[in-house]
Short mmCIF file of C-alpha atoms in Angstrom, two decimals:
data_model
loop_
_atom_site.label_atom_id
_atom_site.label_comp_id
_atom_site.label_asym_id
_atom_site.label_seq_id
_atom_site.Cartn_x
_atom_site.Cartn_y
_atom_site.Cartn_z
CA UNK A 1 -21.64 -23.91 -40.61
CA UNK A 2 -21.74 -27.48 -38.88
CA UNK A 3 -24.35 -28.31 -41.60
CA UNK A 4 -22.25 -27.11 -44.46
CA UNK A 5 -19.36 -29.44 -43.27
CA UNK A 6 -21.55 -32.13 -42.75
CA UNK A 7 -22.63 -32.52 -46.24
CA UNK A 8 -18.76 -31.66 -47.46
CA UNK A 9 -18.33 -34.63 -45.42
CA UNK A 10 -20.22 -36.94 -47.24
CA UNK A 11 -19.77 -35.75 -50.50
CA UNK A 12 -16.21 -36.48 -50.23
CA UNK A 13 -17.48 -39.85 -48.61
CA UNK A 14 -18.68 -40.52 -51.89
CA UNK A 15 -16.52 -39.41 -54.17
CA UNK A 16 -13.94 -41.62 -52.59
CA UNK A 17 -15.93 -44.66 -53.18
CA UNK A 18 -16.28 -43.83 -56.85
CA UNK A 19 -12.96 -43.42 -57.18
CA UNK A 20 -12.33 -46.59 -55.73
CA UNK A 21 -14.56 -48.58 -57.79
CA UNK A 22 -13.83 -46.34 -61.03
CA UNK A 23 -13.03 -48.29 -64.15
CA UNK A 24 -12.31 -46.80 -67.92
CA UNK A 25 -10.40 -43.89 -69.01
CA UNK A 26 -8.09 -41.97 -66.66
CA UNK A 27 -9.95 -38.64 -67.25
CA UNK A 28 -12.76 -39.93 -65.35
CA UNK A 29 -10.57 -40.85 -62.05
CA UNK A 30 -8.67 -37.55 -62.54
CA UNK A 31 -11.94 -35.68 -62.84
CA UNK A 32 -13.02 -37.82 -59.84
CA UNK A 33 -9.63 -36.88 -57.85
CA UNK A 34 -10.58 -33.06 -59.03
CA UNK A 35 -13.69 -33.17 -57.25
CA UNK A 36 -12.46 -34.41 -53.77
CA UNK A 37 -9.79 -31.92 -53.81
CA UNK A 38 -12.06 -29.63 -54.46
CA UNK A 39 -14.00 -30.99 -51.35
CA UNK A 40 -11.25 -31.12 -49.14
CA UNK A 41 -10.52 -27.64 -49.62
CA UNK A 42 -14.21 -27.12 -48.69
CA UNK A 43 -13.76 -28.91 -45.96
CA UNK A 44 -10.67 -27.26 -44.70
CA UNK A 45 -12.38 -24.30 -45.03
CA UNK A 46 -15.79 -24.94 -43.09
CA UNK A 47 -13.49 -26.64 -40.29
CA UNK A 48 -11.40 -23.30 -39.76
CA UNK A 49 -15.03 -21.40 -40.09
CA UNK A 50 -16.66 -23.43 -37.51
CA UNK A 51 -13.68 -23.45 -35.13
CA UNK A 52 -13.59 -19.52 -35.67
CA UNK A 53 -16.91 -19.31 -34.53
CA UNK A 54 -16.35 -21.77 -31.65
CA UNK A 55 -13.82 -19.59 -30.73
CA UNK A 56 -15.34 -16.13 -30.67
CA UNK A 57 -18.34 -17.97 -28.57
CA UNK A 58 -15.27 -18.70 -25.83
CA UNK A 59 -14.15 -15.46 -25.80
CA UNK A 60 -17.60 -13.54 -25.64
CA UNK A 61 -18.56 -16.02 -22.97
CA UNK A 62 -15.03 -14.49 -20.99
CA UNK A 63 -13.55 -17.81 -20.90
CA UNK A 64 -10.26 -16.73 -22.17
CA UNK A 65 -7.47 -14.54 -20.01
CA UNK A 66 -5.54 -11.66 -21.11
CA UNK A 67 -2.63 -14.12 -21.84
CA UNK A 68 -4.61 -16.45 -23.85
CA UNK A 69 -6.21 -13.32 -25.63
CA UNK A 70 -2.86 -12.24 -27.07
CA UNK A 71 -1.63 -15.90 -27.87
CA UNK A 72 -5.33 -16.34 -29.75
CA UNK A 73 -4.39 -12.85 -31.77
CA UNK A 74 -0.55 -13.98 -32.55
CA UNK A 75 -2.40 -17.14 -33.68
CA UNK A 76 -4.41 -16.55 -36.01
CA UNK A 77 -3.51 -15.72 -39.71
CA UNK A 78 -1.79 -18.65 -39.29
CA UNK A 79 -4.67 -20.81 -38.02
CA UNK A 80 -6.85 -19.50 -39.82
CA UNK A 81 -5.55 -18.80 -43.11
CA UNK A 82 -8.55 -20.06 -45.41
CA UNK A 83 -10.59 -17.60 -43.60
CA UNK A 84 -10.98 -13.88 -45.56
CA UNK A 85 -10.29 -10.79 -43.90
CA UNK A 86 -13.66 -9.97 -42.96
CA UNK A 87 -13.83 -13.02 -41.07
CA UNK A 88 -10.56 -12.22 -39.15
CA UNK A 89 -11.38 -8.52 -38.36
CA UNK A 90 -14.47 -10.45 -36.62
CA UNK A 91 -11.96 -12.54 -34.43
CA UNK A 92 -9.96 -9.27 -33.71
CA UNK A 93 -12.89 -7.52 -32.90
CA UNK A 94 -14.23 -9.74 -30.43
CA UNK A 95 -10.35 -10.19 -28.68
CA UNK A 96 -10.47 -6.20 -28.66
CA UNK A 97 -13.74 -6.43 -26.84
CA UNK A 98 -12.73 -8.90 -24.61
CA UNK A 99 -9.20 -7.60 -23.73
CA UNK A 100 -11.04 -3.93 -22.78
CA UNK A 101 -13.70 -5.64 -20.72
CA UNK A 102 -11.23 -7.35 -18.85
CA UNK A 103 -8.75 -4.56 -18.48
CA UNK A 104 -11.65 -2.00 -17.48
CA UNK A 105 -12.54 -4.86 -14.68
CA UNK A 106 -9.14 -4.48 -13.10
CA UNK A 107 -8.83 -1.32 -13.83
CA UNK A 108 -11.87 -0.63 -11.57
CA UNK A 109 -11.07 -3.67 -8.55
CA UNK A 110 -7.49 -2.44 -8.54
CA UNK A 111 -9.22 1.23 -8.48
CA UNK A 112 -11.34 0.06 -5.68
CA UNK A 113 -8.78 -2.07 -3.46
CA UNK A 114 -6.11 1.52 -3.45
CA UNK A 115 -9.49 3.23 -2.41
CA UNK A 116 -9.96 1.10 0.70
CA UNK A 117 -6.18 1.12 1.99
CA UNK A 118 -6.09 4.72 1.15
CA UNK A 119 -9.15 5.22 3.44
CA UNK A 120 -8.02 2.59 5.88
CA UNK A 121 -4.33 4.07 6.82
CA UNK A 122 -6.43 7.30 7.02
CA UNK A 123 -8.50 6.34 9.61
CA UNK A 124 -5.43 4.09 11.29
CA UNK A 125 -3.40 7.58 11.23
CA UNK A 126 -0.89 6.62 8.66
CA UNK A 127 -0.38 9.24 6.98
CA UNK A 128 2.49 8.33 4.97
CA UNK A 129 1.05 4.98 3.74
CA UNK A 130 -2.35 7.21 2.88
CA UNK A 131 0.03 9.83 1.07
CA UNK A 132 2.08 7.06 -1.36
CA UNK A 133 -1.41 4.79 -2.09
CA UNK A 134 -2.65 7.95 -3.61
CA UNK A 135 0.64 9.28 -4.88
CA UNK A 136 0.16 5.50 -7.18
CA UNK A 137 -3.02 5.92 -7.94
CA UNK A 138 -2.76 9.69 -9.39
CA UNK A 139 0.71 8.05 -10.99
CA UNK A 140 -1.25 5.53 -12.64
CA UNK A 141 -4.37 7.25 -14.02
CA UNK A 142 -1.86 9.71 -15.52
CA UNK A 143 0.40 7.13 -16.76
CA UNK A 144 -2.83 5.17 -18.45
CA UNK A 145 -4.15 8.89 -19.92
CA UNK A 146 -0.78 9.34 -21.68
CA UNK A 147 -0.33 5.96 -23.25
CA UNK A 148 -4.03 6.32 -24.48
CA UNK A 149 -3.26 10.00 -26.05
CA UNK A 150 0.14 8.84 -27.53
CA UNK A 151 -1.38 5.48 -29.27
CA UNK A 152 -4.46 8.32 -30.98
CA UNK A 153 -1.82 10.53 -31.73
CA UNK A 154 -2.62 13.21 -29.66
CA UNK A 155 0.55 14.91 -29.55
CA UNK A 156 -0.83 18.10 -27.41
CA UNK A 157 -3.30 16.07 -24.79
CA UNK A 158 0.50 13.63 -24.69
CA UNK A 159 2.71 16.63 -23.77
CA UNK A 160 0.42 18.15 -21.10
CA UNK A 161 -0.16 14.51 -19.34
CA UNK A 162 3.37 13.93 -19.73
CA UNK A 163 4.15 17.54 -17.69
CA UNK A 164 1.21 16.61 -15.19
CA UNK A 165 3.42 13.55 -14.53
CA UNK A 166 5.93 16.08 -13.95
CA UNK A 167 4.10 18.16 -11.30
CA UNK A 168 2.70 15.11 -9.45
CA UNK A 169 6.49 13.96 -9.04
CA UNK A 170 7.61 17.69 -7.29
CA UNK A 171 4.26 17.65 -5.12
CA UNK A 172 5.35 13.53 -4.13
CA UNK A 173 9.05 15.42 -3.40
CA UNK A 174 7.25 18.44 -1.54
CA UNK A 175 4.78 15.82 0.41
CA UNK A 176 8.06 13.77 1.44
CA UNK A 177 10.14 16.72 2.87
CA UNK A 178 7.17 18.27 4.80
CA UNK A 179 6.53 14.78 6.24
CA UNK A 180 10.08 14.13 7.64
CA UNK A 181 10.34 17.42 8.52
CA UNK A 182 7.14 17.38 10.92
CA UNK A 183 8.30 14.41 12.07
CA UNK A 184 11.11 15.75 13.23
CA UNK A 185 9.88 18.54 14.96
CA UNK A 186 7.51 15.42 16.62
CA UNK A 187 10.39 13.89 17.91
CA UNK A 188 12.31 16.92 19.17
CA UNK A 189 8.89 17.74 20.87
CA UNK A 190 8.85 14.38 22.34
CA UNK A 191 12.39 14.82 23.90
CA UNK A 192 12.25 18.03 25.08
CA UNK A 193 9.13 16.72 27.31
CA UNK A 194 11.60 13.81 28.14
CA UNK A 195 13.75 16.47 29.28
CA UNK A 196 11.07 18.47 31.03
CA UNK A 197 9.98 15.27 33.32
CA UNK A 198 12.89 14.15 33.83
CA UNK A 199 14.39 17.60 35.40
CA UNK A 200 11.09 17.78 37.53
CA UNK A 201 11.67 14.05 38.59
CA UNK A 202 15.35 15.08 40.35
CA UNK A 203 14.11 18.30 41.35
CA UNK A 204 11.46 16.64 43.27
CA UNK A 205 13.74 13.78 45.02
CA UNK A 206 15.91 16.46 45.64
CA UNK A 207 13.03 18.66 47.72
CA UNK A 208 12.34 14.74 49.26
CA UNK A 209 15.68 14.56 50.53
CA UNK A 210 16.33 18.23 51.98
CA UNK A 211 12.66 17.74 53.43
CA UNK A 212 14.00 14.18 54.82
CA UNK A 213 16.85 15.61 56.19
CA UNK A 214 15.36 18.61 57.87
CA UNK A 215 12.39 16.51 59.59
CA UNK A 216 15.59 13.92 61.08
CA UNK A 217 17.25 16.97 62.57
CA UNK A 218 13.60 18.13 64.03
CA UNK A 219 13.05 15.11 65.20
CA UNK A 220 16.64 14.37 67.05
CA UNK A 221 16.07 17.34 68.85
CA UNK A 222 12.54 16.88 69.90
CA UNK A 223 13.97 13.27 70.91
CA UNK A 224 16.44 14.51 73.53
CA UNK A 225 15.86 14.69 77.26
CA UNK A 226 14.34 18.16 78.90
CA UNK A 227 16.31 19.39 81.45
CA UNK A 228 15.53 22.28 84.18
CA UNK A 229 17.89 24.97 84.78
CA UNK A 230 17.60 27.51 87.78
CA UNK A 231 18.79 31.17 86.27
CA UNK A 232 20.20 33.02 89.03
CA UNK A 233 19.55 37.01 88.27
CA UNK A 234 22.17 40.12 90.28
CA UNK A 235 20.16 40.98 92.67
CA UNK A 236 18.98 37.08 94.30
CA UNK A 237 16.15 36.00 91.83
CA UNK A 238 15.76 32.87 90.20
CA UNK A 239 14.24 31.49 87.48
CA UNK A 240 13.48 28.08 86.23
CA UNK A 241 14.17 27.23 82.28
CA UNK A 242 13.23 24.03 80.41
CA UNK A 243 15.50 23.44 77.59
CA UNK A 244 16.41 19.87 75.63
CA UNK A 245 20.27 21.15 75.01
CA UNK A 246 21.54 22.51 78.66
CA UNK A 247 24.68 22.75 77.19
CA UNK A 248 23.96 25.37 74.56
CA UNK A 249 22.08 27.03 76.91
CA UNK A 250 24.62 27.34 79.55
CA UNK A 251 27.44 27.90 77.25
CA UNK A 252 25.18 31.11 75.87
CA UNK A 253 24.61 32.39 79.82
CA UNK A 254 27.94 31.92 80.76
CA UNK A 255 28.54 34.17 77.72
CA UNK A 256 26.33 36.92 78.95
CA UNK A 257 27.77 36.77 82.49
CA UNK A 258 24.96 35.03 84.02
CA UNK A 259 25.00 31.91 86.39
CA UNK A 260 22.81 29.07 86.63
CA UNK A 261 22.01 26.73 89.72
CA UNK A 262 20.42 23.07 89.57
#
């Protein structure tokens, strides 16, 4: 094609020279005029070919985005509007080819990526976060199956996608409410063992203090002085008693008639 223009090129080169050194009848510089029309339309033509072809080379090569892709389609009847059909269907084509390349690529990183947080709050314990990534991902795939049947026009394949979209929805629901609710029962778990320790912890400073208190009292008495006291029986005997409260002791002798002596 760059050869083709090349000589259009130069044949119009020509022709303009002529034309400018043309003398004699008119029909001669109209016939001359003719010709580079003629050429220029040529010329317009192998340009448009060339930069189709330049063109489809970009986008084969995956130069061109998903953006650019569509503004390139939008594009070009306009741009190309010497060009036949055939010629166009080729440019289509090789957008078409491109635009499912690159949409199969992120299909299959973005694929990958929810595959590796799914697995990662799994193995974290995060069981919600591992429940909604996959929740998406099942969304998605269905979402992508159902806009593929509609655009072939596959009304049945559309309607049962469109009810799996359905089910996946009340599972999502199901998943939710069985989460919060063993979460709940993980938290009234949690305080009830609050509870639990708690009631041990004052049962067992309670047993500290009554022990406290009883050791004190053992302790006061052992503390106090022992004293000797002569018992004095009916008939003349005595006997000796040591005892740390006299007192007691006398008041409970004195009670059963008896008599003491120092």
């Amino acid at each position: 094609m760059k050869v083709e223009l090349g000589e259009v090129s130069k044949s119009i080169d020509r022709v303009r020279t002529q034309s400018w050194t043309v003398t004699g009848s008119g029909f001669t510089r109209w016939a001359l005029e003719t010709k580079q029309a003629s050429l220029e339309a040529q010329q317009a033509f192998y340009g448009q070919a060339m930069a189709m072809e330049n063109l489809i080379d970009r986008i084969n090569s995956g130069s061109l985005s998903l953006d650019q892709l569509d503004s390139v389609a939008a594009r070009a009847t306009n741009q190309f509007n010497l060009l036949d059909n055939e010629r166009l269907q080729g440019l289509q084509s090789a957008i078409d080819a491109a635009r499912t390349k690159i949409e199969s690529l992120n299909s299959s990183a973005e694929s990958t990526l929810n595959s590796l947080r799914q697995r990662l709050a799994d193995i974290s314990g995060d069981t919600e976060e591992a429940q909604r990534l996959q929740y998406e991902a099942e969304k998605k795939r269905l979402q992508d199956q159902l806009e593929q049947a509609r655009q072939a026009g596959a009304d049945a394949a559309a309607a049962d996608y469109s009810k799996a979209l359905d089910q996946l929805e009340k599972i999502h629901k199901i998943e939710q409410q069985n989460r919060r609710e063993a979460e709940n029962e993980r938290e009234r778990q949690a305080a009830e063992r609050q509870r639990q320790q708690e009631q041990a912890e004052r049962e067992r400073q309670q047993f500290e203090r009554q022990r406290s208190t009883t050791t004190n009292q053992q302790q006061s008495v052992q503390s106090r002085a022992s004293q000797t006291i002569i018992l004095q029986t009916p008939t003349g005997g005595q006997t000796e008693v040591q005892t740390s409260n006299p007192d007691a002791l006398l008041q409970i002798l004195e009670e059963a008639g008896l008599r003491s002596s120092s």
